[in-house]
Tab-separated table of C-alpha atoms and ligand atoms in Angstrom:
chain	number	residue	atom	x	y	z
A	22	MET	CA	410.099	139.223	33.036
A	23	ALA	CA	408.566	141.294	30.256
A	24	LEU	CA	405.852	139.527	28.200
A	25	LEU	CA	405.608	142.444	25.864
A	26	ASP	CA	408.474	144.828	25.371
A	27	ILE	CA	407.853	147.827	23.091
A	28	ARG	CA	410.345	150.757	22.682
A	29	ASN	CA	409.837	153.744	20.623
A	30	LEU	CA	406.885	152.758	18.591
A	31	SER	CA	405.759	155.298	16.196
A	32	ILE	CA	402.829	155.279	13.765
A	33	ASP	CA	402.585	157.671	10.761
A	34	ILE	CA	399.216	157.825	8.922
A	35	GLU	CA	398.946	159.254	5.458
A	36	THR	CA	395.907	161.456	5.366
A	37	ALA	CA	394.430	163.883	2.915
A	38	GLN	CA	396.163	166.669	4.995
A	39	GLY	CA	399.528	164.827	4.758
A	40	LYS	CA	401.418	162.576	7.064
A	41	ILE	CA	400.504	162.626	10.642
A	42	ARG	CA	402.590	161.037	13.403
A	43	VAL	CA	399.582	159.785	15.506
A	44	ILE	CA	401.896	157.678	17.851
A	45	ASP	CA	405.212	159.240	18.748
A	46	LYS	CA	407.987	157.046	20.269
A	47	ALA	CA	405.522	155.058	22.737
A	48	THR	CA	407.291	152.798	25.167
A	49	LEU	CA	405.435	149.879	26.909
A	50	ASN	CA	406.740	147.100	29.143
A	51	ILE	CA	404.310	144.551	30.365
A	52	VAL	CA	405.300	142.149	32.994
A	53	ASP	CA	404.232	138.503	32.465
A	54	GLY	CA	401.163	137.778	34.591
A	55	SER	CA	400.362	141.229	35.661
A	56	ILE	CA	397.265	143.576	34.883
A	57	HIS	CA	398.746	146.723	32.996
A	58	GLY	CA	396.537	149.805	32.559
A	59	LEU	CA	397.071	151.762	29.417
A	60	ILE	CA	395.220	155.027	30.509
A	61	GLY	CA	394.473	158.165	28.717
A	62	GLU	CA	391.755	160.529	27.634
A	63	SER	CA	389.648	159.647	24.686
A	64	GLY	CA	391.606	160.170	21.467
A	65	SER	CA	394.935	159.798	23.090
A	66	GLY	CA	396.007	156.812	20.947
A	67	LYS	CA	395.305	153.645	23.068
A	68	THR	CA	393.572	151.740	20.318
A	69	LEU	CA	396.237	152.774	17.834
A	70	ILE	CA	398.961	151.145	20.016
A	71	ALA	CA	396.793	148.036	20.514
A	72	LYS	CA	396.308	147.694	16.809
A	73	ALA	CA	400.112	148.055	16.186
A	74	ILE	CA	400.689	145.183	18.702
A	75	LEU	CA	397.947	143.090	17.030
A	76	GLY	CA	399.415	143.913	13.467
A	77	LEU	CA	395.966	145.275	12.442
A	78	HIS	CA	397.121	148.282	10.371
A	79	SER	CA	395.984	149.677	7.043
A	80	SER	CA	398.146	150.177	4.216
A	81	ASN	CA	398.356	154.056	4.821
A	82	TRP	CA	400.158	153.402	8.159
A	83	THR	CA	403.903	153.280	8.705
A	84	VAL	CA	404.635	151.513	11.890
A	85	THR	CA	408.380	151.615	13.284
A	86	ALA	CA	409.745	150.456	16.618
A	87	ASP	CA	413.162	150.073	17.982
A	88	ARG	CA	411.945	146.743	19.639
A	89	MET	CA	408.545	144.947	19.630
A	90	PHE	CA	408.837	141.595	21.230
A	91	LEU	CA	406.196	139.299	22.697
A	92	GLY	CA	408.240	136.892	24.862
A	93	LYS	CA	410.986	135.776	22.544
A	94	THR	CA	409.158	136.529	19.283
A	95	ASP	CA	410.076	139.683	17.453
A	96	LEU	CA	406.735	140.977	16.199
A	97	THR	CA	408.378	143.255	13.692
A	98	LYS	CA	409.807	140.228	11.802
A	99	LEU	CA	406.636	138.256	11.379
A	100	SER	CA	404.656	138.064	8.161
A	101	GLN	CA	400.834	139.104	8.093
A	102	LYS	CA	400.141	135.301	8.238
A	103	GLU	CA	402.178	134.547	11.187
A	104	ARG	CA	400.818	137.769	12.931
A	105	ARG	CA	397.245	136.430	12.377
A	106	GLU	CA	398.106	133.091	13.843
A	107	ILE	CA	399.324	134.731	16.964
A	108	LEU	CA	395.906	136.591	17.192
A	109	GLY	CA	393.590	134.373	19.031
A	110	THR	CA	396.171	131.894	20.313
A	111	GLU	CA	398.795	133.929	21.981
A	112	ILE	CA	396.863	137.306	22.111
A	113	SER	CA	393.195	137.802	22.400
A	114	VAL	CA	391.196	141.128	22.288
A	115	ILE	CA	388.083	142.107	23.909
A	116	PHE	CA	386.584	145.225	22.384
A	117	GLN	CA	384.084	147.808	23.615
A	118	GLU	CA	380.531	147.422	22.367
A	119	PRO	CA	380.739	143.456	22.187
A	120	SER	CA	377.375	143.233	20.426
A	121	SER	CA	378.866	144.796	17.328
A	122	TYR	CA	381.866	142.306	17.174
A	123	LEU	CA	379.598	139.126	17.522
A	124	ASP	CA	378.040	137.864	14.337
A	125	PRO	CA	374.295	138.964	14.602
A	126	SER	CA	373.165	136.056	12.341
A	127	GLN	CA	374.879	133.277	14.361
A	128	ARG	CA	373.712	131.571	17.511
A	129	ILE	CA	376.310	131.990	20.408
A	130	ARG	CA	377.091	128.257	20.345
A	131	THR	CA	378.312	128.341	16.803
A	132	GLN	CA	380.460	131.554	17.589
A	133	ILE	CA	382.028	129.952	20.535
A	134	GLU	CA	382.652	126.653	18.674
A	135	SER	CA	384.393	128.540	15.893
A	136	VAL	CA	387.155	129.774	18.334
A	137	LEU	CA	387.841	126.667	20.220
A	138	PRO	CA	391.060	124.717	19.739
A	139	LYS	CA	390.934	121.901	17.257
A	140	LYS	CA	389.273	118.693	18.649
A	141	THR	CA	391.888	116.364	20.215
A	142	TRP	CA	392.032	112.901	18.856
A	143	GLN	CA	390.386	111.658	22.068
A	144	GLN	CA	387.474	114.028	21.402
A	145	ARG	CA	387.105	112.765	17.895
A	146	PHE	CA	386.876	109.223	18.923
A	147	ARG	CA	385.023	109.864	22.099
A	148	PRO	CA	382.011	107.666	21.435
A	149	ILE	CA	384.335	104.662	20.595
A	150	LEU	CA	386.719	105.252	23.400
A	151	SER	CA	383.773	105.396	25.953
A	152	LYS	CA	382.569	102.146	24.813
A	153	ILE	CA	385.788	100.085	24.630
A	154	LYS	CA	387.839	101.667	27.415
A	155	ARG	CA	385.201	103.142	29.430
A	156	VAL	CA	387.278	106.371	29.671
A	157	THR	CA	385.511	109.779	30.149
A	158	VAL	CA	386.708	112.256	27.525
A	159	PRO	CA	385.204	115.678	28.011
A	160	SER	CA	382.890	116.535	25.076
A	161	ARG	CA	382.777	119.825	23.280
A	162	ARG	CA	379.531	120.447	24.989
A	163	LEU	CA	380.912	120.233	28.372
A	164	GLN	CA	384.045	122.205	27.320
A	165	ILE	CA	381.765	125.173	26.158
A	166	LYS	CA	379.701	124.918	29.404
A	167	GLU	CA	382.873	125.118	31.570
A	168	LEU	CA	384.028	128.088	29.565
A	169	LEU	CA	380.748	129.840	30.196
A	170	HIS	CA	380.681	129.038	33.937
A	171	LYS	CA	384.234	130.367	34.119
A	172	VAL	CA	383.003	133.751	33.057
A	173	GLY	CA	380.034	133.716	35.128
A	174	ILE	CA	377.178	132.553	32.822
A	175	GLN	CA	375.254	129.979	34.715
A	176	ASN	CA	372.297	129.738	32.327
A	177	ASP	CA	374.467	128.225	29.581
A	178	VAL	CA	371.770	126.361	27.861
A	179	ALA	CA	369.619	129.539	27.132
A	180	VAL	CA	372.584	131.636	26.305
A	181	LEU	CA	374.092	129.146	23.777
A	182	LYS	CA	370.708	129.028	21.949
A	183	SER	CA	370.576	132.812	21.648
A	184	PHE	CA	371.436	135.268	19.008
A	185	PRO	CA	373.439	138.314	20.233
A	186	HIS	CA	370.532	140.672	19.882
A	187	GLN	CA	368.611	138.563	22.475
A	188	LEU	CA	371.392	139.207	25.279
A	189	SER	CA	372.333	142.168	27.311
A	190	GLU	CA	375.511	143.996	26.616
A	191	GLY	CA	377.018	142.525	29.835
A	192	VAL	CA	376.234	138.866	28.762
A	193	CYS	CA	377.536	139.558	25.284
A	194	GLN	CA	380.730	140.894	26.899
A	195	LYS	CA	380.997	137.817	29.044
A	196	VAL	CA	380.671	135.704	25.900
A	197	MET	CA	383.375	137.783	24.194
A	198	ILE	CA	385.578	137.015	27.254
A	199	ALA	CA	384.933	133.492	27.069
A	200	MET	CA	385.902	133.342	23.473
A	201	ALA	CA	389.036	135.352	24.328
A	202	ILE	CA	390.235	132.932	26.864
A	203	ALA	CA	389.288	129.767	24.850
A	204	ASN	CA	392.777	129.095	23.767
A	205	ASN	CA	394.423	130.192	26.875
A	206	PRO	CA	396.162	133.203	25.477
A	207	ARG	CA	399.373	134.702	27.040
A	208	LEU	CA	397.972	138.195	26.792
A	209	ILE	CA	394.442	139.670	26.580
A	210	ILE	CA	394.131	143.217	25.419
A	211	ALA	CA	390.662	144.633	26.753
A	212	ASP	CA	389.858	147.759	24.872
A	213	GLU	CA	387.406	149.788	27.204
A	214	PRO	CA	385.603	146.670	27.886
A	215	THR	CA	382.898	148.149	29.905
A	216	THR	CA	382.045	151.282	27.958
A	217	ALA	CA	378.269	151.938	27.705
A	218	MET	CA	377.573	149.434	30.504
A	219	GLU	CA	375.640	150.028	33.720
A	220	SER	CA	377.906	150.389	36.702
A	221	VAL	CA	376.890	147.080	38.279
A	222	THR	CA	377.774	145.254	34.901
A	223	GLN	CA	380.932	147.264	34.863
A	224	SER	CA	382.057	146.141	38.220
A	225	GLN	CA	381.160	142.527	37.412
A	226	ILE	CA	383.320	142.580	34.239
A	227	TYR	CA	386.252	144.187	36.094
A	228	ARG	CA	386.036	141.610	38.845
A	229	LEU	CA	385.875	138.813	36.193
A	230	LEU	CA	388.940	140.056	34.493
A	231	TYR	CA	390.682	140.368	37.764
A	232	LYS	CA	389.844	136.744	38.660
A	233	LEU	CA	391.046	135.463	35.344
A	234	ASN	CA	394.383	137.122	35.952
A	235	GLN	CA	394.646	135.894	39.514
A	236	LEU	CA	393.479	132.274	38.586
A	237	ASN	CA	395.063	131.685	35.197
A	238	ASN	CA	398.063	134.146	35.407
A	239	THR	CA	396.798	135.564	32.172
A	240	THR	CA	398.492	138.956	31.452
A	241	LEU	CA	396.032	141.804	30.780
A	242	LEU	CA	396.325	144.989	29.084
A	243	MET	CA	393.549	147.252	29.988
A	244	LEU	CA	392.843	150.302	27.668
A	245	SER	CA	390.833	152.826	29.507
A	246	ASN	CA	390.099	156.511	30.000
A	247	ASN	CA	388.729	155.707	33.525
A	248	PHE	CA	391.792	156.166	35.709
A	249	ALA	CA	389.915	155.255	38.983
A	250	ASN	CA	388.430	151.951	37.896
A	251	THR	CA	391.604	150.816	35.959
A	252	SER	CA	394.095	151.787	38.528
A	253	SER	CA	391.998	149.816	41.007
A	254	ILE	CA	392.909	146.373	39.564
A	255	SER	CA	396.244	147.372	37.812
A	256	ASP	CA	399.656	146.248	39.007
A	257	TYR	CA	401.296	148.541	36.473
A	258	MET	CA	400.089	151.614	34.594
A	259	THR	CA	401.218	153.532	31.607
A	260	LEU	CA	399.850	157.053	30.938
A	261	VAL	CA	399.325	158.035	27.294
A	262	TYR	CA	398.722	161.544	26.064
A	263	CYS	CA	398.107	162.567	22.394
A	264	GLY	CA	400.064	159.712	21.129
A	265	GLN	CA	403.080	159.930	23.595
A	266	THR	CA	403.502	157.606	26.463
A	267	VAL	CA	404.263	160.073	29.308
A	268	GLU	CA	404.713	157.965	32.376
A	269	SER	CA	404.831	154.373	33.423
A	270	GLY	CA	405.277	152.550	36.692
A	271	SER	CA	403.882	150.206	39.251
A	272	TYR	CA	400.684	151.012	41.005
A	273	LYS	CA	402.550	152.352	43.997
A	274	GLN	CA	404.979	154.382	41.869
A	275	ILE	CA	402.079	156.086	39.931
A	276	MET	CA	399.788	156.643	43.053
A	277	SER	CA	402.397	157.907	45.459
A	278	SER	CA	405.088	159.377	43.312
A	279	ALA	CA	403.725	160.482	40.043
A	280	MET	CA	406.252	162.771	38.273
A	281	HIS	CA	404.345	163.865	35.098
A	282	PRO	CA	401.882	166.816	35.228
A	283	TYR	CA	399.435	164.654	33.061
A	284	THR	CA	399.530	161.770	35.600
A	285	GLN	CA	399.112	164.295	38.411
A	286	ALA	CA	396.060	165.906	36.624
A	287	MET	CA	394.611	162.352	36.305
A	288	LEU	CA	395.111	161.754	40.086
A	289	LYS	CA	393.678	165.200	40.912
A	290	THR	CA	390.712	164.463	38.884
A	291	MET	CA	390.150	161.171	40.760
A	292	ILE	CA	390.777	162.720	44.194
A	293	ASN	CA	388.234	165.448	43.419
A	294	ASN	CA	385.833	162.822	42.481
A	295	GLU	CA	385.391	164.117	39.037
A	296	GLU	CA	386.334	160.991	37.221
A	297	ILE	CA	386.096	161.008	33.505
A	298	ASN	CA	383.307	158.451	33.521
A	299	GLU	CA	381.740	159.354	30.268
A	300	HIS	CA	383.434	157.928	27.070
A	301	LYS	CA	383.988	161.210	25.538
A	302	ALA	CA	384.443	163.321	28.529
A	303	GLN	CA	387.479	165.535	29.177
A	304	LEU	CA	390.135	165.898	31.874
A	305	TYR	CA	388.767	168.898	33.837
A	306	THR	CA	391.860	169.534	35.968
A	307	LEU	CA	393.774	170.752	32.928
A	308	PRO	CA	392.779	173.726	30.791
A	309	GLY	CA	391.739	172.985	27.119
A	310	ASN	CA	391.194	169.679	25.259
A	311	ILE	CA	393.321	167.143	23.730
A	312	PRO	CA	394.333	168.553	20.271
A	313	SER	CA	393.009	166.680	17.151
A	314	SER	CA	395.604	164.631	15.215
A	315	ASN	CA	396.086	167.357	12.594
A	316	GLN	CA	396.813	170.096	14.963
A	317	LEU	CA	399.514	168.339	17.019
A	318	PRO	CA	402.014	170.584	19.125
A	319	ILE	CA	405.715	170.027	18.606
A	320	GLY	CA	407.970	168.471	21.299
A	321	CYS	CA	405.940	167.572	24.465
A	322	ARG	CA	402.431	167.411	23.262
A	323	LEU	CA	401.001	168.395	26.636
A	324	GLY	CA	402.721	171.768	26.343
A	325	PRO	CA	399.805	173.923	25.640
A	326	ARG	CA	397.811	172.549	28.565
A	327	CYS	CA	400.716	172.182	30.925
A	328	PRO	CA	400.976	174.300	34.062
A	329	LYS	CA	404.770	173.748	34.057
A	330	ALA	CA	405.475	174.408	30.380
A	331	GLN	CA	408.478	176.442	29.443
A	332	LYS	CA	410.175	177.257	26.132
A	333	ILE	CA	412.159	174.025	26.173
A	334	CYS	CA	409.098	172.024	26.150
A	335	VAL	CA	408.803	172.492	22.243
A	336	LYS	CA	411.576	169.751	22.239
A	337	ASN	CA	410.619	166.122	23.025
A	338	PRO	CA	411.829	165.364	26.559
A	339	THR	CA	414.204	162.362	26.963
A	340	LEU	CA	412.930	159.167	28.835
A	341	THR	CA	413.984	159.128	32.437
A	342	ILE	CA	413.950	155.703	34.119
A	343	GLN	CA	414.324	155.266	37.983
A	344	LYS	CA	413.814	151.844	39.339
A	345	GLY	CA	411.367	150.779	36.700
A	346	HIS	CA	409.507	154.179	36.902
A	347	SER	CA	409.725	156.063	33.634
A	348	PHE	CA	408.591	159.400	32.713
A	349	ARG	CA	409.177	161.979	29.709
A	350	CYS	CA	409.086	165.586	31.116
A	351	HIS	CA	411.568	168.488	31.226
A	352	TYR	CA	410.307	169.446	34.737
A	353	PRO	CA	409.403	166.261	36.531
A	354	SER	CA	408.494	166.569	40.196
A	355	LYS	CA	406.291	164.947	42.813
A	356	LEU	CA	402.914	166.412	43.612
A	357	SER	CA	403.218	168.782	46.612
B	420	ATP	N1	393.039	155.844	10.641
B	420	ATP	C1	393.144	157.054	11.215
B	420	ATP	N2	393.641	158.162	10.434
B	420	ATP	C2	393.889	159.248	10.947
B	420	ATP	N3	393.799	159.571	12.242
B	420	ATP	C3	393.370	158.535	13.133
B	420	ATP	C4	393.117	157.091	12.624
B	420	ATP	N4	392.742	156.472	13.721
B	420	ATP	C5	392.908	157.160	14.737
B	420	ATP	N5	393.259	158.449	14.478
B	420	ATP	C6	393.384	159.608	15.367
B	420	ATP	O1	394.441	159.224	16.312
B	420	ATP	C7	393.985	159.479	17.618
B	420	ATP	C8	394.022	158.448	18.575
B	420	ATP	O2	393.001	157.560	18.340
B	420	ATP	P1	392.605	156.307	19.208
B	420	ATP	O3	391.376	155.630	18.618
B	420	ATP	O4	393.964	155.401	19.314
B	420	ATP	O5	392.340	156.900	20.555
B	420	ATP	P2	391.845	156.130	21.881
B	420	ATP	O6	392.804	156.665	22.990
B	420	ATP	O7	391.768	154.711	21.732
B	420	ATP	O8	390.456	156.895	22.214
B	420	ATP	P3	389.028	156.189	22.624
B	420	ATP	O9	389.260	156.122	24.153
B	420	ATP	O10	387.991	157.237	22.278
B	420	ATP	O11	388.968	154.756	22.121
B	420	ATP	C9	392.729	160.338	17.480
B	420	ATP	O12	393.001	161.780	17.401
B	420	ATP	C10	392.099	159.741	16.184
B	420	ATP	O13	391.410	160.723	15.592
């Protein structure tokens, strides 16, 4: 069953150079309980799609979609206030560079407390209850401690007393993850959660997210330009290029029967062990670079870089769907 169902999402942004269609008919279907990788080079539009899901758009954006449902909730019909209520309870976000999202002037304990669900009546009357009825009600302190242990922070006392600048990026990210899971959200959007981290810390964070999905059945949308790392934990993947979602399918469909030249270039890059590890690195197996948003090609935006491009590619290809595997290409074919 789909937890998130987005069809033909477009985002137009009013800029000094005129209106730019930064996201062009993106389609995303996220299965409940799965890990879904949204993968594309830097500047391909992953963060814009996430912002549209979260309702975090500026006044110069026009967001349209044929369908945008979270479970049974039509996100396009919610007011800004209702959207904000969903954020943090039904959907949580983990950003890249966690230290810049944590408040530098507040201790970690205060920041975690601020996102915890409201105290239950048992917690409010805990001292009295424990005296009269001898019942053990878990305290806030214990709740926070358990949350930190869940994300692999054992030295909770020291971490809770600290300010963000006193902790490593890896620990700050674990704190962000603890805050993200505090309300048991249905969906966590992780936007390049391991950028600028050492590879050991990167693997720890990936393992942690994978464990959270396996143990709590939390659905994860992983935004990344690192195909190898993200595909290794993804059940499903959607490839995005220059604001267009070009191919989507299960791990097996993408790895063994990729149909779109962009996905195939990603796979070749990985096989050649030339993974685009660096945040701003480019995809070496295709000529040229991703165009800037004010020089977007018409039709299929991969056209100028695509080895299979023909005249017809100036028209946007229609979406083909075969057993849940979808792709938009005039000349789809398997890798030979
Ligand atoms: N507010 C904006 N106004 C105009 N263009 C924008 C705006 N925000 C993003 N863009 C452009 O939209 C494109 C997609 O940006 P986005 O940040 O979504 O990419 P991304 O795939 O998340 O990249 P990264 O991996 O570097 O985070 C980029 O070309 C970017 O310059």
